[in-house]
C-alpha cells in the first residue's frame, strides 16, 4: 500500500527527518505535536492547559490538510512531563474530542523536545 506525506504550513514544520503525518490507505498517522507557534517556530508560553490547546490546534491543522478532523481520530497518545498536569490536559482535551472518544494513552516522560510539557500524537481513519 502506498504511503503519502501530509504537510501544511498551518502547523509547525518537522524539525527532523520525519513527516507531519503519513497516510496509508484509510489510515492517517500524525507525528507528535508539541505546543509550537507555527508562525514563530517557538514554543508558546503557558501552563499545561495552554500547551495542550496549542498542540491540539497544531494537530487540527495537520488533520485538515489530510481532509480529516478530530471526529476521525481513533487513537491518541499524550505525553506529559508531569502527570500531575493530567486534569488540566484532560479538561482542554475534552474541548476538542466528542463521543465516541478515541482510545487514549497518557504517559509521563522525563523530557520532551524544546522543553515543552505536552506532546500529542494521533491515529485517524479517513475516507478513501
PDB file of C-alpha atoms in Angstrom:
ATOM      1  CA  UNK A   1       0.000   0.000   0.000  1.00  0.00           C
ATOM      2  CA  UNK A   2       1.348   3.410  -0.981  1.00  0.00           C
ATOM      3  CA  UNK A   3       2.097   5.971   1.692  1.00  0.00           C
ATOM      4  CA  UNK A   4       1.639   9.688   1.184  1.00  0.00           C
ATOM      5  CA  UNK A   5       3.235  12.521   3.143  1.00  0.00           C
ATOM      6  CA  UNK A   6       0.842  15.113   4.581  1.00  0.00           C
ATOM      7  CA  UNK A   7       2.222  18.575   5.294  1.00  0.00           C
ATOM      8  CA  UNK A   8       0.855  22.020   5.936  1.00  0.00           C
ATOM      9  CA  UNK A   9       2.266  25.443   6.714  1.00  0.00           C
ATOM     10  CA  UNK A  10      -0.566  25.886   9.246  1.00  0.00           C
ATOM     11  CA  UNK A  11       1.301  23.634  11.702  1.00  0.00           C
ATOM     12  CA  UNK A  12       4.952  23.668  12.785  1.00  0.00           C
ATOM     13  CA  UNK A  13       7.319  22.191  10.227  1.00  0.00           C
ATOM     14  CA  UNK A  14       9.063  18.932  11.030  1.00  0.00           C
ATOM     15  CA  UNK A  15      12.389  19.610  12.761  1.00  0.00           C
ATOM     16  CA  UNK A  16      13.985  16.359  11.689  1.00  0.00           C
ATOM     17  CA  UNK A  17      13.740  13.523   9.186  1.00  0.00           C
ATOM     18  CA  UNK A  18      10.020  12.847   9.685  1.00  0.00           C
ATOM     19  CA  UNK A  19       6.682  13.927   8.247  1.00  0.00           C
ATOM     20  CA  UNK A  20       3.949  15.910   9.975  1.00  0.00           C
ATOM     21  CA  UNK A  21       1.713  12.988   9.024  1.00  0.00           C
ATOM     22  CA  UNK A  22       1.644   9.978   6.730  1.00  0.00           C
ATOM     23  CA  UNK A  23      -1.426   8.484   5.105  1.00  0.00           C
ATOM     24  CA  UNK A  24      -1.547   4.861   4.020  1.00  0.00           C
ATOM     25  CA  UNK A  25      -4.903   3.784   2.643  1.00  0.00           C
ATOM     26  CA  UNK A  26      -7.557   4.939   5.108  1.00  0.00           C
ATOM     27  CA  UNK A  27      -5.054   5.236   7.979  1.00  0.00           C
ATOM     28  CA  UNK A  28      -3.559   8.594   8.940  1.00  0.00           C
ATOM     29  CA  UNK A  29      -0.650   8.729  11.375  1.00  0.00           C
ATOM     30  CA  UNK A  30       0.212  12.136  12.875  1.00  0.00           C
ATOM     31  CA  UNK A  31       3.644  12.727  14.332  1.00  0.00           C
ATOM     32  CA  UNK A  32       3.728  14.109  17.849  1.00  0.00           C
ATOM     33  CA  UNK A  33       2.565  17.690  18.026  1.00  0.00           C
ATOM     34  CA  UNK A  34       4.065  19.987  20.621  1.00  0.00           C
ATOM     35  CA  UNK A  35       2.919  23.498  21.591  1.00  0.00           C
ATOM     36  CA  UNK A  36       4.890  25.395  18.965  1.00  0.00           C
ATOM     37  CA  UNK A  37       3.544  28.556  17.381  1.00  0.00           C
ATOM     38  CA  UNK A  38       3.565  27.702  13.652  1.00  0.00           C
ATOM     39  CA  UNK A  39       4.408  31.304  12.712  1.00  0.00           C
ATOM     40  CA  UNK A  40       7.348  31.937  15.062  1.00  0.00           C
ATOM     41  CA  UNK A  41       8.504  28.317  15.304  1.00  0.00           C
ATOM     42  CA  UNK A  42       8.944  28.810  19.051  1.00  0.00           C
ATOM     43  CA  UNK A  43       7.197  27.038  21.950  1.00  0.00           C
ATOM     44  CA  UNK A  44       4.304  29.016  23.390  1.00  0.00           C
ATOM     45  CA  UNK A  45       4.498  30.207  26.958  1.00  0.00           C
ATOM     46  CA  UNK A  46       1.891  28.903  29.363  1.00  0.00           C
ATOM     47  CA  UNK A  47       0.749  26.135  31.621  1.00  0.00           C
ATOM     48  CA  UNK A  48      -0.163  22.561  30.661  1.00  0.00           C
ATOM     49  CA  UNK A  49      -3.679  23.648  29.614  1.00  0.00           C
ATOM     50  CA  UNK A  50      -2.366  26.322  27.230  1.00  0.00           C
ATOM     51  CA  UNK A  51       0.257  23.931  25.873  1.00  0.00           C
ATOM     52  CA  UNK A  52      -2.338  21.185  25.322  1.00  0.00           C
ATOM     53  CA  UNK A  53      -4.565  23.654  23.458  1.00  0.00           C
ATOM     54  CA  UNK A  54      -1.725  24.688  21.116  1.00  0.00           C
ATOM     55  CA  UNK A  55      -0.620  21.103  20.495  1.00  0.00           C
ATOM     56  CA  UNK A  56      -4.205  20.188  19.566  1.00  0.00           C
ATOM     57  CA  UNK A  57      -4.561  23.268  17.330  1.00  0.00           C
ATOM     58  CA  UNK A  58      -1.428  22.113  15.519  1.00  0.00           C
ATOM     59  CA  UNK A  59      -2.834  18.589  15.237  1.00  0.00           C
ATOM     60  CA  UNK A  60      -6.090  20.010  13.873  1.00  0.00           C
ATOM     61  CA  UNK A  61      -4.192  21.824  11.102  1.00  0.00           C
ATOM     62  CA  UNK A  62      -2.479  18.573  10.081  1.00  0.00           C
ATOM     63  CA  UNK A  63      -5.760  16.636  10.216  1.00  0.00           C
ATOM     64  CA  UNK A  64      -7.408  19.259   7.997  1.00  0.00           C
ATOM     65  CA  UNK A  65      -4.550  19.063   5.493  1.00  0.00           C
ATOM     66  CA  UNK A  66      -5.404  15.373   5.141  1.00  0.00           C
ATOM     67  CA  UNK A  67      -9.143  16.017   4.783  1.00  0.00           C
ATOM     68  CA  UNK A  68      -9.885  14.780   8.303  1.00  0.00           C
ATOM     69  CA  UNK A  69     -10.905  16.116  11.686  1.00  0.00           C
ATOM     70  CA  UNK A  70     -10.961  15.139  15.350  1.00  0.00           C
ATOM     71  CA  UNK A  71     -14.083  13.051  14.674  1.00  0.00           C
ATOM     72  CA  UNK A  72     -11.872  10.713  12.619  1.00  0.00           C
ATOM     73  CA  UNK A  73      -9.289  10.098  15.354  1.00  0.00           C
ATOM     74  CA  UNK A  74      -9.297   6.522  16.678  1.00  0.00           C
ATOM     75  CA  UNK A  75      -6.216   6.634  18.954  1.00  0.00           C
ATOM     76  CA  UNK A  76      -4.389   9.381  20.821  1.00  0.00           C
ATOM     77  CA  UNK A  77      -1.212   9.250  22.858  1.00  0.00           C
ATOM     78  CA  UNK A  78      -0.474  12.100  25.259  1.00  0.00           C
ATOM     79  CA  UNK A  79       2.991  12.585  26.724  1.00  0.00           C
ATOM     80  CA  UNK A  80       3.248  14.741  29.864  1.00  0.00           C
ATOM     81  CA  UNK A  81       6.439  15.818  31.620  1.00  0.00           C
ATOM     82  CA  UNK A  82       4.460  15.871  34.864  1.00  0.00           C
ATOM     83  CA  UNK A  83       1.491  13.541  35.352  1.00  0.00           C
ATOM     84  CA  UNK A  84       0.061  15.944  37.943  1.00  0.00           C
ATOM     85  CA  UNK A  85      -0.935  18.059  34.900  1.00  0.00           C
ATOM     86  CA  UNK A  86      -3.324  15.276  33.813  1.00  0.00           C
ATOM     87  CA  UNK A  87      -6.512  17.081  34.942  1.00  0.00           C
ATOM     88  CA  UNK A  88      -5.555  20.343  33.192  1.00  0.00           C
ATOM     89  CA  UNK A  89      -4.657  18.480  29.989  1.00  0.00           C
ATOM     90  CA  UNK A  90      -7.812  16.377  30.186  1.00  0.00           C
ATOM     91  CA  UNK A  91     -10.088  19.417  30.530  1.00  0.00           C
ATOM     92  CA  UNK A  92      -8.692  21.002  27.352  1.00  0.00           C
ATOM     93  CA  UNK A  93      -8.614  17.643  25.518  1.00  0.00           C
ATOM     94  CA  UNK A  94     -12.369  17.313  26.159  1.00  0.00           C
ATOM     95  CA  UNK A  95     -12.931  20.610  24.293  1.00  0.00           C
ATOM     96  CA  UNK A  96     -11.588  19.050  21.080  1.00  0.00           C
ATOM     97  CA  UNK A  97     -12.985  15.500  21.159  1.00  0.00           C
ATOM     98  CA  UNK A  98     -16.608  14.386  21.268  1.00  0.00           C
ATOM     99  CA  UNK A  99     -18.145  10.943  21.867  1.00  0.00           C
ATOM    100  CA  UNK A 100     -17.368   8.384  20.768  1.00  0.00           C
ATOM    101  CA  UNK A 101     -13.952   9.342  22.102  1.00  0.00           C
ATOM    102  CA  UNK A 102     -10.806   7.825  20.616  1.00  0.00           C
ATOM    103  CA  UNK A 103      -8.824   5.296  22.595  1.00  0.00           C
ATOM    104  CA  UNK A 104      -6.059   7.076  24.505  1.00  0.00           C
ATOM    105  CA  UNK A 105      -2.903   6.506  26.485  1.00  0.00           C
ATOM    106  CA  UNK A 106      -1.327   9.152  28.707  1.00  0.00           C
ATOM    107  CA  UNK A 107       2.298   8.676  29.646  1.00  0.00           C
ATOM    108  CA  UNK A 108       4.597  10.638  31.947  1.00  0.00           C
ATOM    109  CA  UNK A 109       8.003  11.188  30.345  1.00  0.00           C
ATOM    110  CA  UNK A 110      11.243  12.645  31.659  1.00  0.00           C
ATOM    111  CA  UNK A 111      11.635  15.237  28.909  1.00  0.00           C
ATOM    112  CA  UNK A 112      10.135  16.473  25.630  1.00  0.00           C
ATOM    113  CA  UNK A 113      11.544  18.390  22.654  1.00  0.00           C
ATOM    114  CA  UNK A 114      12.244  22.098  23.192  1.00  0.00           C
ATOM    115  CA  UNK A 115      11.493  21.736  26.919  1.00  0.00           C
ATOM    116  CA  UNK A 116       7.704  21.687  26.470  1.00  0.00           C
ATOM    117  CA  UNK A 117       5.354  19.945  28.906  1.00  0.00           C
ATOM    118  CA  UNK A 118       2.964  18.237  26.443  1.00  0.00           C
ATOM    119  CA  UNK A 119       3.198  16.242  23.211  1.00  0.00           C
ATOM    120  CA  UNK A 120       0.282  14.526  21.467  1.00  0.00           C
ATOM    121  CA  UNK A 121       0.265  12.082  18.553  1.00  0.00           C
ATOM    122  CA  UNK A 122      -2.833  10.773  16.796  1.00  0.00           C
ATOM    123  CA  UNK A 123      -4.037   7.983  14.524  1.00  0.00           C
ATOM    124  CA  UNK A 124      -7.124   8.615  12.396  1.00  0.00           C
ATOM    125  CA  UNK A 125      -9.244   6.821   9.819  1.00  0.00           C
ATOM    126  CA  UNK A 126     -10.012   8.928   6.749  1.00  0.00           C
ATOM    127  CA  UNK A 127     -12.276   8.420   3.756  1.00  0.00           C
ATOM    128  CA  UNK A 128     -10.638   6.955   0.694  1.00  0.00           C
TER     129      UNK A 128
END
